[in-house]
C-alpha atoms as one frame of an Amber mdcrd trajectory, in Angstrom:
protein
 -71.035 191.290-135.964 -72.721 191.168-139.501 -73.963 194.893-139.213 -71.469
 196.479-142.076 -72.975 193.491-143.961 -76.453 193.866-143.731 -76.951 195.742
-146.940 -75.511 192.555-148.473 -77.023 190.072-146.353 -79.784 189.380-148.937
 -77.093 187.661-151.380 -74.000 187.472-149.314 -74.798 184.923-146.583 -77.040
 182.401-148.582 -73.858 182.251-150.337 -71.600 181.223-147.165 -73.931 179.505
-146.081 -74.332 177.237-149.461 -70.535 176.852-149.456 -70.715 175.650-145.702
 -72.816 173.260-146.723 -71.355 172.270-149.686 -67.858 171.705-147.928 -69.719
 170.103-144.982 -71.348 167.646-146.990 -68.467 166.353-149.275 -66.133 166.470
-145.923 -68.720 164.068-144.303 -69.155 161.953-147.941 -65.698 161.276-148.227
 -64.880 160.865-144.279 -67.449 157.785-144.314 -66.653 156.871-148.304 -64.674
 153.591-147.586 -62.758 154.211-150.804 -61.786 157.773-149.820 -60.746 156.734
-146.415
């Protein structure tokens, strides 16, 4: 699945993971925060 970006995985994958983590954290924070629910 990721064979075509293996050469870029050193920089490409960490960017996706960091973006996903930031999005997930923000989503959970907003969902659990009383002011934004």
